[in-house]
Short mmCIF file of N, CA and C in Angstrom, two decimals:
data_model
loop_
_atom_site.label_atom_id
_atom_site.label_comp_id
_atom_site.label_asym_id
_atom_site.label_seq_id
_atom_site.Cartn_x
_atom_site.Cartn_y
_atom_site.Cartn_z
N MET A 1328 39.25 -33.58 -57.18
CA MET A 1328 38.01 -34.49 -55.46
C MET A 1328 38.21 -36.32 -56.76
N SER A 1329 38.85 -36.43 -55.92
CA SER A 1329 38.84 -38.14 -56.61
C SER A 1329 37.87 -39.28 -55.97
N ARG A 1330 37.32 -40.62 -56.45
CA ARG A 1330 35.77 -40.76 -57.04
C ARG A 1330 35.39 -41.34 -55.07
N SER A 1331 37.20 -41.94 -54.03
CA SER A 1331 37.42 -42.18 -52.87
C SER A 1331 37.18 -40.97 -52.07
N GLN A 1332 36.87 -40.12 -51.95
CA GLN A 1332 36.64 -38.75 -51.40
C GLN A 1332 35.99 -38.68 -51.59
N HIS A 1333 35.20 -38.21 -53.02
CA HIS A 1333 33.33 -38.01 -53.14
C HIS A 1333 32.84 -38.93 -52.07
N HIS A 1334 32.80 -39.81 -52.07
CA HIS A 1334 32.63 -41.11 -51.28
C HIS A 1334 32.72 -41.49 -49.30
N LYS A 1335 33.44 -41.20 -49.64
CA LYS A 1335 33.78 -40.43 -48.34
C LYS A 1335 32.85 -39.37 -47.83
N ARG A 1336 32.95 -38.01 -48.04
CA ARG A 1336 31.68 -36.83 -47.32
C ARG A 1336 30.25 -37.46 -47.68
N LEU A 1337 30.14 -37.59 -48.89
CA LEU A 1337 29.11 -38.62 -49.43
C LEU A 1337 28.39 -38.91 -47.56
N ALA A 1338 29.74 -40.40 -46.60
CA ALA A 1338 29.47 -41.39 -46.37
C ALA A 1338 29.59 -40.23 -44.83
N TRP A 1339 29.57 -39.19 -44.20
CA TRP A 1339 30.30 -38.59 -43.41
C TRP A 1339 28.64 -37.85 -43.38
N LEU A 1340 27.71 -36.97 -45.25
CA LEU A 1340 27.23 -36.81 -44.90
C LEU A 1340 25.74 -36.97 -43.89
N THR A 1341 26.02 -38.56 -44.83
CA THR A 1341 24.49 -39.18 -45.10
C THR A 1341 24.36 -40.04 -43.58
N ALA A 1342 25.91 -40.26 -43.00
CA ALA A 1342 26.02 -40.11 -40.95
C ALA A 1342 24.84 -39.28 -40.08
N GLY A 1343 25.85 -37.82 -40.92
CA GLY A 1343 25.38 -36.14 -39.93
C GLY A 1343 23.64 -35.99 -40.43
N GLY A 1344 23.02 -36.67 -41.34
CA GLY A 1344 21.59 -36.58 -41.26
C GLY A 1344 20.95 -37.68 -40.58
N LEU A 1345 21.11 -39.49 -40.93
CA LEU A 1345 20.84 -40.38 -40.16
C LEU A 1345 20.94 -40.02 -38.34
N GLY A 1346 21.87 -39.16 -38.30
CA GLY A 1346 22.22 -38.60 -37.30
C GLY A 1346 21.50 -37.69 -35.76
N ILE A 1347 21.25 -36.62 -37.26
CA ILE A 1347 19.69 -35.71 -37.00
C ILE A 1347 18.64 -36.04 -36.52
N ALA A 1348 18.34 -36.78 -37.74
CA ALA A 1348 16.74 -37.91 -37.56
C ALA A 1348 16.58 -37.86 -36.94
N LEU A 1349 17.75 -39.73 -36.16
CA LEU A 1349 17.62 -39.81 -35.15
C LEU A 1349 17.55 -38.93 -33.50
N VAL A 1350 18.04 -38.03 -33.58
CA VAL A 1350 17.72 -37.09 -32.51
C VAL A 1350 16.63 -36.95 -33.13
N ALA A 1351 15.79 -36.19 -33.77
CA ALA A 1351 14.57 -36.43 -33.32
C ALA A 1351 13.41 -36.98 -33.16
N VAL A 1352 13.54 -37.81 -33.84
CA VAL A 1352 12.79 -39.01 -33.13
C VAL A 1352 13.03 -39.00 -31.68
N ILE A 1353 14.53 -38.90 -31.38
CA ILE A 1353 13.81 -39.82 -29.41
C ILE A 1353 13.31 -38.56 -29.00
N VAL A 1354 13.36 -37.15 -29.25
CA VAL A 1354 13.29 -35.85 -28.59
C VAL A 1354 11.22 -36.12 -28.68
N ASP A 1355 10.65 -36.58 -29.93
CA ASP A 1355 9.29 -36.18 -30.37
C ASP A 1355 8.68 -37.28 -29.40
N VAL A 1356 9.76 -38.32 -29.30
CA VAL A 1356 9.43 -39.32 -28.92
C VAL A 1356 9.58 -39.73 -26.72
N THR A 1357 9.89 -38.54 -26.69
CA THR A 1357 10.05 -37.52 -25.03
C THR A 1357 9.43 -36.77 -24.69
N LEU A 1358 8.64 -36.72 -25.26
CA LEU A 1358 8.18 -34.87 -24.79
C LEU A 1358 6.88 -35.50 -25.27
N PRO A 1359 5.74 -34.46 -23.56
CA PRO A 1359 4.96 -34.64 -23.47
C PRO A 1359 3.43 -34.69 -24.77
N PRO A 1360 2.75 -34.65 -24.59
CA PRO A 1360 1.95 -34.51 -26.19
C PRO A 1360 1.66 -32.98 -25.57
N GLY A 1361 2.18 -32.79 -27.49
CA GLY A 1361 1.00 -31.65 -27.37
C GLY A 1361 2.44 -30.28 -27.77
N GLU A 1362 3.57 -30.75 -26.88
CA GLU A 1362 5.13 -30.21 -26.09
C GLU A 1362 5.81 -30.31 -28.20
N THR A 1363 6.33 -29.07 -27.77
CA THR A 1363 7.59 -28.94 -29.16
C THR A 1363 8.84 -28.76 -28.31
N LEU A 1364 10.11 -29.48 -29.60
CA LEU A 1364 11.24 -28.84 -28.99
C LEU A 1364 11.68 -27.98 -29.04
N TRP A 1365 11.09 -26.78 -29.86
CA TRP A 1365 11.33 -25.47 -28.87
C TRP A 1365 10.76 -24.73 -28.31
N HIS A 1366 9.30 -25.00 -27.22
CA HIS A 1366 8.89 -25.07 -26.19
C HIS A 1366 10.39 -25.41 -25.43
N MET A 1367 10.42 -26.42 -25.42
CA MET A 1367 11.16 -27.42 -24.06
C MET A 1367 12.41 -26.38 -24.38
N VAL A 1368 12.64 -25.11 -25.98
CA VAL A 1368 14.20 -24.91 -25.64
C VAL A 1368 14.08 -23.15 -25.17
N ALA A 1369 13.28 -22.82 -25.19
CA ALA A 1369 12.41 -20.61 -25.55
C ALA A 1369 11.18 -20.48 -24.41
N ALA A 1370 10.17 -21.73 -23.65
CA ALA A 1370 9.18 -21.53 -23.11
C ALA A 1370 10.08 -19.97 -21.33
N PRO A 1371 10.02 -19.81 -20.90
CA PRO A 1371 9.66 -18.59 -20.15
C PRO A 1371 9.92 -19.50 -18.50
N GLU A 1372 10.22 -19.11 -17.60
CA GLU A 1372 10.44 -20.40 -16.69
C GLU A 1372 9.32 -20.20 -15.43
N GLU A 1373 7.84 -19.47 -15.73
CA GLU A 1373 7.20 -19.80 -15.51
C GLU A 1373 6.48 -20.61 -16.12
N ASP A 1374 6.10 -21.62 -17.40
CA ASP A 1374 5.23 -22.19 -18.00
C ASP A 1374 6.14 -23.98 -16.99
N GLY A 1375 4.57 -24.77 -17.30
CA GLY A 1375 4.71 -25.23 -16.46
C GLY A 1375 3.32 -25.80 -15.96
N GLY A 1376 3.23 -26.68 -14.78
CA GLY A 1376 2.38 -26.66 -13.55
C GLY A 1376 2.70 -26.18 -12.49
N TRP A 1377 2.27 -25.29 -11.76
CA TRP A 1377 2.17 -24.97 -10.73
C TRP A 1377 0.75 -24.85 -9.47
N LYS A 1378 1.09 -24.86 -7.88
CA LYS A 1378 0.41 -26.15 -7.13
C LYS A 1378 0.02 -23.98 -6.62
N PHE A 1379 -1.27 -23.55 -5.84
CA PHE A 1379 -1.60 -22.73 -4.76
C PHE A 1379 -0.77 -22.62 -3.87
N VAL A 1380 -0.42 -22.41 -2.75
CA VAL A 1380 0.31 -22.05 -1.42
C VAL A 1380 -0.54 -21.89 -0.50
N GLU A 1381 -0.62 -20.45 -0.90
CA GLU A 1381 -0.92 -19.19 -0.16
C GLU A 1381 -1.39 -18.21 -1.01
N ILE A 1382 -3.36 -17.77 -1.07
CA ILE A 1382 -3.68 -16.86 -1.67
C ILE A 1382 -3.72 -15.76 -0.66
N ASP A 1383 -3.67 -14.52 -0.44
CA ASP A 1383 -3.55 -13.23 0.35
C ASP A 1383 -3.87 -13.28 1.38
N GLY A 1384 -2.62 -14.68 2.30
CA GLY A 1384 -1.89 -14.44 3.42
C GLY A 1384 -2.25 -15.48 3.99
N VAL A 1385 -3.44 -16.49 3.29
CA VAL A 1385 -4.86 -17.62 3.46
C VAL A 1385 -3.75 -18.84 2.73
N ASP A 1386 -3.69 -19.68 4.08
CA ASP A 1386 -2.79 -21.10 3.36
C ASP A 1386 -4.18 -21.40 2.40
N VAL A 1387 -3.65 -21.94 1.08
CA VAL A 1387 -4.90 -22.66 0.34
C VAL A 1387 -3.95 -24.01 -0.10
N SER A 1388 -2.88 -24.17 0.84
CA SER A 1388 -2.03 -25.86 0.43
C SER A 1388 -3.23 -26.69 0.47
N ASP A 1389 -3.97 -27.50 0.62
CA ASP A 1389 -5.19 -28.25 1.24
C ASP A 1389 -6.49 -28.05 -0.02
N GLY A 1390 -6.54 -27.13 -0.87
CA GLY A 1390 -7.56 -27.02 -1.44
C GLY A 1390 -7.87 -27.87 -2.86
N GLY A 1391 -6.29 -27.95 -3.07
CA GLY A 1391 -5.75 -28.69 -4.89
C GLY A 1391 -5.89 -27.67 -5.17
N TYR A 1392 -5.75 -26.42 -5.19
CA TYR A 1392 -6.01 -25.76 -6.23
C TYR A 1392 -5.00 -25.61 -7.19
N SER A 1393 -4.57 -25.90 -8.30
CA SER A 1393 -3.53 -25.82 -9.17
C SER A 1393 -4.07 -24.25 -10.96
N LEU A 1394 -3.18 -24.66 -11.02
CA LEU A 1394 -3.02 -24.03 -12.74
C LEU A 1394 -1.65 -24.29 -13.37
N GLY A 1395 -2.19 -24.55 -14.59
CA GLY A 1395 -1.04 -24.62 -15.40
C GLY A 1395 -0.16 -23.75 -16.45
N VAL A 1396 1.04 -22.65 -17.13
CA VAL A 1396 1.17 -21.60 -18.06
C VAL A 1396 1.83 -22.01 -18.96
N ARG A 1397 1.29 -22.02 -19.79
CA ARG A 1397 2.42 -22.12 -21.02
C ARG A 1397 2.62 -21.09 -21.88
N TRP A 1398 3.56 -20.95 -22.03
CA TRP A 1398 3.76 -19.44 -22.87
C TRP A 1398 3.51 -18.62 -21.72
N GLY A 1399 3.52 -18.25 -20.86
CA GLY A 1399 3.61 -17.37 -19.67
C GLY A 1399 1.83 -16.77 -19.52
N GLU A 1400 0.68 -17.31 -19.87
CA GLU A 1400 -0.47 -17.51 -19.98
C GLU A 1400 -1.00 -18.31 -19.18
N ILE A 1401 -1.79 -18.89 -18.58
CA ILE A 1401 -2.90 -19.48 -17.78
C ILE A 1401 -3.20 -20.65 -18.91
N SER A 1402 -2.92 -22.08 -18.70
CA SER A 1402 -3.51 -22.44 -20.10
C SER A 1402 -4.73 -23.36 -19.57
N GLY A 1403 -4.60 -22.98 -18.15
CA GLY A 1403 -5.35 -24.42 -16.89
C GLY A 1403 -5.58 -24.03 -16.25
N PHE A 1404 -6.44 -24.78 -14.94
CA PHE A 1404 -6.87 -24.62 -13.63
C PHE A 1404 -6.82 -25.68 -13.48
N HIS A 1405 -6.81 -26.12 -12.31
CA HIS A 1405 -8.00 -27.31 -11.27
C HIS A 1405 -8.07 -26.36 -9.80
N ASP A 1406 -9.55 -26.44 -9.43
CA ASP A 1406 -9.74 -26.00 -8.36
C ASP A 1406 -10.23 -27.05 -7.41
N GLY A 1407 -9.21 -28.11 -7.51
CA GLY A 1407 -9.94 -28.87 -6.55
C GLY A 1407 -10.56 -29.17 -6.27
N CYS A 1408 -11.43 -29.89 -7.89
CA CYS A 1408 -12.62 -30.30 -8.40
C CYS A 1408 -12.22 -30.48 -9.59
N ASN A 1409 -12.66 -29.33 -10.33
CA ASN A 1409 -12.90 -30.03 -12.08
C ASN A 1409 -11.89 -28.81 -12.43
N SER A 1410 -11.40 -30.26 -13.89
CA SER A 1410 -10.19 -29.42 -14.32
C SER A 1410 -10.99 -28.31 -15.20
N CYS A 1411 -10.67 -26.84 -15.21
CA CYS A 1411 -9.95 -25.98 -17.05
C CYS A 1411 -9.70 -25.48 -17.96
N GLY A 1412 -10.20 -25.77 -19.10
CA GLY A 1412 -8.12 -25.44 -19.69
C GLY A 1412 -9.12 -25.24 -21.49
N PHE A 1413 -7.98 -23.84 -21.63
CA PHE A 1413 -8.51 -22.74 -22.28
C PHE A 1413 -8.32 -22.93 -23.39
N GLU A 1414 -9.06 -23.70 -24.34
CA GLU A 1414 -8.48 -23.56 -26.03
C GLU A 1414 -7.66 -23.14 -26.97
N ASP A 1415 -8.30 -20.81 -27.24
CA ASP A 1415 -7.73 -20.37 -27.96
C ASP A 1415 -6.36 -19.14 -26.78
N LEU A 1416 -5.63 -20.40 -26.69
CA LEU A 1416 -4.82 -19.13 -25.88
C LEU A 1416 -4.30 -17.91 -26.95
N ASP A 1417 -4.44 -18.79 -28.47
CA ASP A 1417 -3.91 -17.35 -28.92
C ASP A 1417 -4.54 -15.26 -28.56
N GLN A 1418 -5.83 -16.44 -28.21
CA GLN A 1418 -6.97 -15.02 -27.70
C GLN A 1418 -6.60 -14.41 -26.12
N PRO A 1419 -6.82 -12.89 -26.27
CA PRO A 1419 -6.55 -12.04 -24.26
C PRO A 1419 -6.81 -13.09 -23.97
N ARG A 1420 -6.68 -13.12 -22.87
CA ARG A 1420 -6.85 -13.40 -21.31
C ARG A 1420 -8.56 -11.95 -21.23
N GLY A 1421 -9.35 -12.98 -20.71
CA GLY A 1421 -10.31 -12.36 -21.01
C GLY A 1421 -11.38 -11.99 -22.20
N ALA A 1422 -11.53 -12.07 -22.87
CA ALA A 1422 -11.78 -11.95 -24.50
C ALA A 1422 -13.51 -12.99 -24.41
N LEU A 1423 -13.50 -12.48 -24.62
CA LEU A 1423 -15.69 -13.02 -24.83
C LEU A 1423 -15.96 -13.98 -25.90
N ASP A 1424 -15.29 -13.85 -26.71
CA ASP A 1424 -15.10 -14.84 -27.69
C ASP A 1424 -13.95 -16.64 -27.50
N ARG A 1425 -13.02 -16.49 -25.99
CA ARG A 1425 -12.58 -17.58 -25.90
C ARG A 1425 -12.48 -18.45 -25.21
N SER A 1426 -12.82 -19.82 -25.81
CA SER A 1426 -13.36 -20.89 -25.11
C SER A 1426 -12.57 -21.29 -24.38
N MET A 1427 -13.32 -22.04 -23.08
CA MET A 1427 -13.19 -22.97 -21.96
C MET A 1427 -13.78 -24.17 -21.81
N ILE A 1428 -13.16 -25.48 -21.77
CA ILE A 1428 -13.39 -26.62 -21.70
C ILE A 1428 -13.29 -26.95 -20.26
N CYS A 1429 -14.99 -27.48 -19.72
CA CYS A 1429 -14.65 -28.37 -17.40
C CYS A 1429 -15.37 -29.61 -17.53
N THR A 1430 -14.31 -29.90 -17.52
CA THR A 1430 -15.23 -31.10 -16.27
C THR A 1430 -15.97 -30.35 -15.57
N LEU A 1431 -17.68 -31.47 -15.13
CA LEU A 1431 -18.63 -31.22 -14.77
C LEU A 1431 -18.98 -31.51 -13.85
N GLN A 1432 -18.11 -32.04 -12.81
CA GLN A 1432 -18.62 -32.66 -11.76
C GLN A 1432 -19.49 -31.77 -10.38
N ALA A 1433 -20.50 -32.57 -9.73
CA ALA A 1433 -20.72 -31.42 -8.75
C ALA A 1433 -19.63 -31.18 -7.55
N CYS A 1434 -19.67 -30.29 -7.18
CA CYS A 1434 -19.02 -30.58 -5.92
C CYS A 1434 -19.72 -28.68 -4.85
N GLU A 1435 -18.68 -29.60 -3.92
CA GLU A 1435 -18.93 -28.38 -2.23
C GLU A 1435 -19.18 -27.55 -2.92
N GLU A 1436 -18.58 -25.61 -2.49
CA GLU A 1436 -17.92 -24.77 -2.20
C GLU A 1436 -17.02 -24.82 -1.39
N LYS A 1437 -16.05 -24.69 -2.07
CA LYS A 1437 -14.53 -24.35 -0.45
C LYS A 1437 -14.92 -22.85 -0.40
N PRO A 1438 -14.05 -22.76 1.44
CA PRO A 1438 -13.99 -21.31 1.86
C PRO A 1438 -13.11 -20.56 0.96
N ASN A 1439 -11.90 -21.04 -0.02
CA ASN A 1439 -11.30 -21.03 -0.48
C ASN A 1439 -11.36 -20.20 -2.53
N ASP A 1440 -11.82 -21.24 -2.25
CA ASP A 1440 -12.99 -20.92 -4.06
C ASP A 1440 -12.56 -19.38 -4.21
N VAL A 1441 -13.03 -18.28 -3.68
CA VAL A 1441 -13.73 -16.68 -4.45
C VAL A 1441 -12.45 -16.62 -4.09
N LEU A 1442 -11.13 -17.15 -3.70
CA LEU A 1442 -9.43 -16.18 -3.65
C LEU A 1442 -9.01 -17.09 -4.63
N PHE A 1443 -9.32 -18.60 -5.62
CA PHE A 1443 -8.73 -18.85 -6.36
C PHE A 1443 -8.97 -18.17 -7.66
N ALA A 1444 -11.08 -18.23 -7.45
CA ALA A 1444 -10.65 -18.12 -9.06
C ALA A 1444 -10.44 -16.61 -9.24
N ARG A 1445 -10.33 -14.94 -8.45
CA ARG A 1445 -9.67 -14.36 -8.94
C ARG A 1445 -7.97 -14.55 -9.46
N PHE A 1446 -7.37 -15.37 -9.90
CA PHE A 1446 -6.47 -15.97 -10.40
C PHE A 1446 -6.15 -16.39 -11.64
N ALA A 1447 -7.30 -17.87 -11.49
CA ALA A 1447 -7.97 -18.64 -12.17
C ALA A 1447 -8.55 -17.63 -13.51
N PHE A 1448 -9.87 -17.15 -13.61
CA PHE A 1448 -9.87 -16.03 -14.61
C PHE A 1448 -9.62 -14.40 -14.43
N GLY A 1449 -8.43 -14.29 -13.76
CA GLY A 1449 -8.60 -12.64 -13.72
C GLY A 1449 -6.75 -12.86 -15.03
N SER A 1450 -6.46 -11.59 -14.82
CA SER A 1450 -5.14 -11.46 -15.82
C SER A 1450 -3.86 -11.02 -14.75
N PRO A 1451 -4.17 -12.52 -14.37
CA PRO A 1451 -2.24 -11.88 -13.37
C PRO A 1451 -0.81 -11.87 -13.34
N LYS A 1452 -0.45 -10.63 -12.70
CA LYS A 1452 1.23 -10.78 -13.54
C LYS A 1452 1.87 -11.81 -12.38
N MET A 1453 3.02 -12.56 -13.46
CA MET A 1453 3.77 -13.52 -12.97
C MET A 1453 5.20 -13.47 -12.62
N GLN A 1454 5.85 -13.90 -11.55
CA GLN A 1454 6.83 -13.87 -11.91
C GLN A 1454 7.73 -14.41 -10.91
N VAL A 1455 8.56 -15.54 -11.14
CA VAL A 1455 8.82 -16.76 -10.94
C VAL A 1455 10.34 -16.01 -9.89
N GLU A 1456 10.08 -16.50 -8.38
CA GLU A 1456 11.06 -16.14 -7.30
C GLU A 1456 11.04 -17.21 -6.96
N ASN A 1457 12.64 -17.39 -7.51
CA ASN A 1457 13.75 -18.86 -6.65
C ASN A 1457 12.49 -19.99 -7.04
N ASP A 1458 12.12 -20.76 -6.59
CA ASP A 1458 10.93 -21.89 -6.88
C ASP A 1458 10.21 -21.46 -6.78
N ARG A 1459 9.05 -20.74 -6.44
CA ARG A 1459 7.55 -20.42 -6.37
C ARG A 1459 6.88 -19.09 -7.88
N LEU A 1460 6.56 -20.08 -7.75
CA LEU A 1460 5.35 -18.05 -8.40
C LEU A 1460 4.93 -17.63 -8.01
N ILE A 1461 5.02 -16.18 -8.39
CA ILE A 1461 4.01 -15.30 -7.40
C ILE A 1461 2.78 -14.91 -8.52
N LEU A 1462 1.94 -14.73 -8.40
CA LEU A 1462 0.70 -14.21 -9.10
C LEU A 1462 0.20 -12.71 -7.79
N THR A 1463 0.59 -11.76 -8.41
CA THR A 1463 -0.17 -10.50 -8.59
C THR A 1463 -1.48 -10.00 -8.99
N LEU A 1464 -2.41 -9.71 -8.85
CA LEU A 1464 -3.12 -8.73 -8.91
C LEU A 1464 -3.61 -7.52 -8.35
N PRO A 1465 -4.11 -6.49 -8.69
CA PRO A 1465 -4.35 -5.02 -8.12
C PRO A 1465 -5.11 -5.41 -6.46
N GLY A 1466 -3.86 -5.15 -4.75
CA GLY A 1466 -4.59 -5.27 -3.99
C GLY A 1466 -4.45 -7.22 -3.56
N HIS A 1467 -3.90 -8.20 -4.33
CA HIS A 1467 -4.33 -9.02 -4.64
C HIS A 1467 -2.87 -10.34 -4.81
N ARG A 1468 -2.47 -10.89 -3.56
CA ARG A 1468 -1.60 -11.72 -4.13
C ARG A 1468 -1.52 -13.58 -3.47
N ALA A 1469 -1.02 -14.52 -4.46
CA ALA A 1469 -0.46 -16.25 -4.87
C ALA A 1469 0.80 -16.24 -4.99
N VAL A 1470 1.02 -17.25 -3.53
CA VAL A 1470 2.49 -18.41 -3.73
C VAL A 1470 1.45 -19.22 -4.71
N LEU A 1471 2.43 -19.73 -5.15
CA LEU A 1471 3.05 -21.28 -5.85
C LEU A 1471 4.07 -21.88 -5.94
N VAL A 1472 3.72 -23.20 -5.92
CA VAL A 1472 5.35 -23.48 -6.19
C VAL A 1472 5.13 -24.89 -6.94
N ARG A 1473 5.96 -25.61 -7.52
CA ARG A 1473 6.12 -26.68 -8.51
C ARG A 1473 5.17 -28.11 -7.67
N PRO A 1474 4.43 -28.54 -8.65
CA PRO A 1474 3.98 -30.05 -7.77
C PRO A 1474 4.50 -30.66 -7.85
N PRO A 1475 4.77 -31.93 -6.59
CA PRO A 1475 5.54 -32.77 -6.55
C PRO A 1475 6.19 -33.93 -7.17
N ALA A 1476 7.17 -34.19 -8.25
CA ALA A 1476 6.67 -35.11 -9.08
C ALA A 1476 6.75 -36.84 -8.95
N ARG A 1477 5.53 -37.26 -9.75
CA ARG A 1477 5.60 -38.56 -9.06
C ARG A 1477 5.85 -39.86 -9.47
#
């Protein structure tokens, strides 16, 4: 191999490495905090934010109930007043040593808080149907939609 060919290959290799580094920087800057490129590529379709519209046939769309899903597990929720998030996402739902952090605003109880709590603190099965997320527990069903983009 001549010296000229060696320099051309080295130039292409360097350009390719710089291109990969540039893509990595762009992806890192544009990802939401705490997200990884792997999560964007491989996450289950139910991951993300969802707003409750119906629980057990009751319209709850005005209640402000929502939840976040990460890797197919509920990672946090908003009950229309306070927000809570689970710290130990590697712990199974319902584990006694699972940590939860919540805001502590004093709130009036709303009529559908009990319906919502079944799903926020339970271990519902999740299934995406078109643009809706269906959560089910024995004898209970909730319908959620993605919140509108701001």
